[in-house]
mmCIF file of C-alpha atoms and ligand atoms in Angstrom:
data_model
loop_
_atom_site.group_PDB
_atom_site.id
_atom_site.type_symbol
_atom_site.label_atom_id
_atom_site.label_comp_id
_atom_site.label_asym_id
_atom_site.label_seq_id
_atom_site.Cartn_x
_atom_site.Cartn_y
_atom_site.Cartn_z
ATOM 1 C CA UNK A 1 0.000 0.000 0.000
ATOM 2 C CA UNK A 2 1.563 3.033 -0.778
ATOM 3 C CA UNK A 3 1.774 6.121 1.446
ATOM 4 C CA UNK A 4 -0.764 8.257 -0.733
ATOM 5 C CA UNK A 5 -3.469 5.542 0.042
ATOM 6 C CA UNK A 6 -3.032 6.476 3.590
ATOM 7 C CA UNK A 7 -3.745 10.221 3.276
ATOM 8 C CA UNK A 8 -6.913 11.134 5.129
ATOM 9 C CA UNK A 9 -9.045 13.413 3.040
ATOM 10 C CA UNK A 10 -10.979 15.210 6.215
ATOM 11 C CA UNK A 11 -13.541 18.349 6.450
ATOM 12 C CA UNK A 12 -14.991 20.446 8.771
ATOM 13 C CA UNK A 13 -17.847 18.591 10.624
ATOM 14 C CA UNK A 14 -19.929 22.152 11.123
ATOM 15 C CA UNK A 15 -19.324 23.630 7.354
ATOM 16 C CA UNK A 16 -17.686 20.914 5.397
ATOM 17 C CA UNK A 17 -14.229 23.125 4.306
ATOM 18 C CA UNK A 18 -11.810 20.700 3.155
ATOM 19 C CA UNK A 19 -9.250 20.726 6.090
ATOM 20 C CA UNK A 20 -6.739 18.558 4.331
ATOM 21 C CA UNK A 21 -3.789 20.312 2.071
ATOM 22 C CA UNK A 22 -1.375 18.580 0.782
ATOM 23 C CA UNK A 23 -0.607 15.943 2.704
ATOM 24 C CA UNK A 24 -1.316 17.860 5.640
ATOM 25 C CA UNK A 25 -4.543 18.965 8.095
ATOM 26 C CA UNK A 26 -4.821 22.584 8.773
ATOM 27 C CA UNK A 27 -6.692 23.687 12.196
ATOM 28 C CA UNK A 28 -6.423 26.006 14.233
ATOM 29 C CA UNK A 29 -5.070 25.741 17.878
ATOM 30 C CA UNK A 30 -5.121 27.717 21.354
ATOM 31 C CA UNK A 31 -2.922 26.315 23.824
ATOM 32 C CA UNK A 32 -4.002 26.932 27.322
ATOM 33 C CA UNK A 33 -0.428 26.381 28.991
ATOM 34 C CA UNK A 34 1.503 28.963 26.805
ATOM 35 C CA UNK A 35 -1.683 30.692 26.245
ATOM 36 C CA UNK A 36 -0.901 30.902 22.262
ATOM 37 C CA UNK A 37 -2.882 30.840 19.656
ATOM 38 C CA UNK A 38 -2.280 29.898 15.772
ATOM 39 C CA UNK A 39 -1.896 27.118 12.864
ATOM 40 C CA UNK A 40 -1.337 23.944 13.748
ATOM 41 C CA UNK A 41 -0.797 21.460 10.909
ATOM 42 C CA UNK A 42 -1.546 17.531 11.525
ATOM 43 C CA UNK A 43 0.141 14.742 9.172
ATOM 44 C CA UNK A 44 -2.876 14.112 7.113
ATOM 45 C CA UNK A 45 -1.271 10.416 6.281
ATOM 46 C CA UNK A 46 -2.878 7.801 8.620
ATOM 47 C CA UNK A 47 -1.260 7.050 11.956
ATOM 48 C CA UNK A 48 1.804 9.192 11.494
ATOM 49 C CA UNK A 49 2.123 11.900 14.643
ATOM 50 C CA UNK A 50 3.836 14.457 13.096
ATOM 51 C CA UNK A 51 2.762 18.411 13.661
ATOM 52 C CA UNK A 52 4.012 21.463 12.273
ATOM 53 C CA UNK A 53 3.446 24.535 13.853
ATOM 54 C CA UNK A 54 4.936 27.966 14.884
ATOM 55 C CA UNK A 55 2.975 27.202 18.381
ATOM 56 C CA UNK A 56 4.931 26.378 21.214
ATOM 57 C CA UNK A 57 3.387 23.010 22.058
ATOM 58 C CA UNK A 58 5.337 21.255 25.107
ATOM 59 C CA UNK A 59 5.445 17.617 25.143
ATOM 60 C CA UNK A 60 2.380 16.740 27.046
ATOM 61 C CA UNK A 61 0.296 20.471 26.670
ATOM 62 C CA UNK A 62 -3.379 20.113 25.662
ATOM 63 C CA UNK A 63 -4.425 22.183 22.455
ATOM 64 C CA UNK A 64 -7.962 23.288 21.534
ATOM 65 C CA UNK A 65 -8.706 22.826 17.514
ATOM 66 C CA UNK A 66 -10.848 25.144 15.769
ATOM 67 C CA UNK A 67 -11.536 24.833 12.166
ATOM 68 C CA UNK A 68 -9.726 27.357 10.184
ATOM 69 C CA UNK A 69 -12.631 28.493 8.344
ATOM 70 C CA UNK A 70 -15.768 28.777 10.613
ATOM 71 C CA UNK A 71 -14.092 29.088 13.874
ATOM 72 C CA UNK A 72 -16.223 26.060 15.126
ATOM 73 C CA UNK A 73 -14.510 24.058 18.196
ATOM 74 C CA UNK A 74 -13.711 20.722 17.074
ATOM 75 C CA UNK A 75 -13.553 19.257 20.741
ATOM 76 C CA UNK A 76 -15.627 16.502 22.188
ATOM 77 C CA UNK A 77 -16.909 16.253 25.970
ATOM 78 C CA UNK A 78 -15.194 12.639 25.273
ATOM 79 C CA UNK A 79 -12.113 12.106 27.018
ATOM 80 C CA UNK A 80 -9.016 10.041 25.536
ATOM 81 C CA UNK A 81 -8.838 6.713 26.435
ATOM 82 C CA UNK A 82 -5.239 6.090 26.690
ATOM 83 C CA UNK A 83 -4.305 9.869 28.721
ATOM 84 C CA UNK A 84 -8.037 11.525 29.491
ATOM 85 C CA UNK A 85 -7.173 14.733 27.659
ATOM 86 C CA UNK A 86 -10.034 16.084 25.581
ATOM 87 C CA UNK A 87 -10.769 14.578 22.050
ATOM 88 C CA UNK A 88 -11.184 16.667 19.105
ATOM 89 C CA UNK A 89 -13.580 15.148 16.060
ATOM 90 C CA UNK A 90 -12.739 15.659 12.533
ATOM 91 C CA UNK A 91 -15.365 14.127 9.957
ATOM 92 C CA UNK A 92 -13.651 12.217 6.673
ATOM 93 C CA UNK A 93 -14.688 13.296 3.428
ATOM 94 C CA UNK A 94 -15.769 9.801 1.967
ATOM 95 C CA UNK A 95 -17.793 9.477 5.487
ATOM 96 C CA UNK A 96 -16.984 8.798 9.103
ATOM 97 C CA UNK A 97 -15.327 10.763 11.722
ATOM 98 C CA UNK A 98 -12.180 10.497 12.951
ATOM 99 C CA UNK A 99 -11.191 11.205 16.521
ATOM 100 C CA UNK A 100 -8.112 12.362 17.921
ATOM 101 C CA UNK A 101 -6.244 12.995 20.898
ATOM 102 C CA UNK A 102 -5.529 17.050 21.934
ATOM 103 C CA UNK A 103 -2.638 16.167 24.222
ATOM 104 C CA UNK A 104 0.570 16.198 22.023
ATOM 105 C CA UNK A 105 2.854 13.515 22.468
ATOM 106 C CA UNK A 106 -0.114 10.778 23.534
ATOM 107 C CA UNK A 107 -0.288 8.044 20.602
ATOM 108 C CA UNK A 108 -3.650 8.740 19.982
ATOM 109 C CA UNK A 109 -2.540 12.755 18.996
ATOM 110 C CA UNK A 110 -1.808 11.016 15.370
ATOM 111 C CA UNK A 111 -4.903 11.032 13.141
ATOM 112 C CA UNK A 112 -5.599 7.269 13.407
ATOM 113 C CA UNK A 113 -3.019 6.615 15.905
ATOM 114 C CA UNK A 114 -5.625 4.205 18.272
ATOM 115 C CA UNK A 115 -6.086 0.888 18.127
ATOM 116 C CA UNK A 116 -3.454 -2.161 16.039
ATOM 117 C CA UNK A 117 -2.991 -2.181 12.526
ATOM 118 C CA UNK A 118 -5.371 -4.565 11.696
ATOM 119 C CA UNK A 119 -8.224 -2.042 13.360
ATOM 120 C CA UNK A 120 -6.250 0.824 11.255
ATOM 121 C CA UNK A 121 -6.442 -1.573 7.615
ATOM 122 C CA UNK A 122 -9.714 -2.635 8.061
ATOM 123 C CA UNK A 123 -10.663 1.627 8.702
ATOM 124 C CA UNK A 124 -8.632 2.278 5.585
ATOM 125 C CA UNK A 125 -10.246 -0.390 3.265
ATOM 126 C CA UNK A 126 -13.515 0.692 4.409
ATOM 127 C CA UNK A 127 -12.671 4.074 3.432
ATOM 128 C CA UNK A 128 -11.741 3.591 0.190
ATOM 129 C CA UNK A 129 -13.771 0.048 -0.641
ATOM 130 C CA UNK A 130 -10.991 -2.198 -1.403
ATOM 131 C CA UNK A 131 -12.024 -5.695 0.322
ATOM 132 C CA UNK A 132 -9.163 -6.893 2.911
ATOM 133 C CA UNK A 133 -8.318 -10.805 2.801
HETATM 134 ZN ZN1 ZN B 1 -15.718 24.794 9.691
HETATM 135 ZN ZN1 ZN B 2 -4.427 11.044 24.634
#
């Protein structure tokens, strides 16, 4: 499977903006412990963790995602199952929604970073139809 089969086309939940570019996600962040406020850019390609931003966002800090277009919050009252930060919610283009962790550095931070590969496959052939034997 190549990497470009893994790259999570996602939207805004509230007005449907396209939030993927590139290969990555574009929100937008406040982060309560350095009290900043700005672009944060997810890895849009499944499971990876990686996050670009001119934030400061220490290992560990909690960050509250906005979309970048309507300004809705994209948190949950659902807390993360592996540290109990917040979740944020993200919906997928071809339908679905895809949770993730606001606490940086927690596994589940990475767009489809919960759960064993076989739970990630079966998520990615079921996005984009391809039976799994
Ligand atoms: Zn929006
Ligand atoms: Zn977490």
């Amino acid at each position: 499977m190549s990497r470009e089969m893994l790259l999570l086309q996602v939207c805004c939940p509230y007005c449907r903006t396209p939030l993927t570019e590139g290969n990555r996600v574009h929100l937008e962040a406040y982060v309560r412990d350095t009290n900043q406020d700005g672009k944060v850019y997810l890895s849009a390609l499944f499971g990876d963790a990686a996050v670009d931003t001119d934030l400061e966002i220490p290992e560990g800090a909690v960050a509250e995602f906005r979309c970048h277009s309507c300004d809705q919050s994209l948190m949950l009252q659902v807390p993360c199952r592996l540290c109990g930060a917040p979740m944020a919610s993200i919906n997928i283009k071809s339908g679905g929604v895809l949770e993730f962790c606001s606490r940086r550095g927690c596994r589940g931070h990475a767009l489809g970073g919960f759960g064993d590969v076989d739970q990630m496959m079966s998520l990615v052939n079921s996005m984009f139809n391809t039976p799994h034997d």
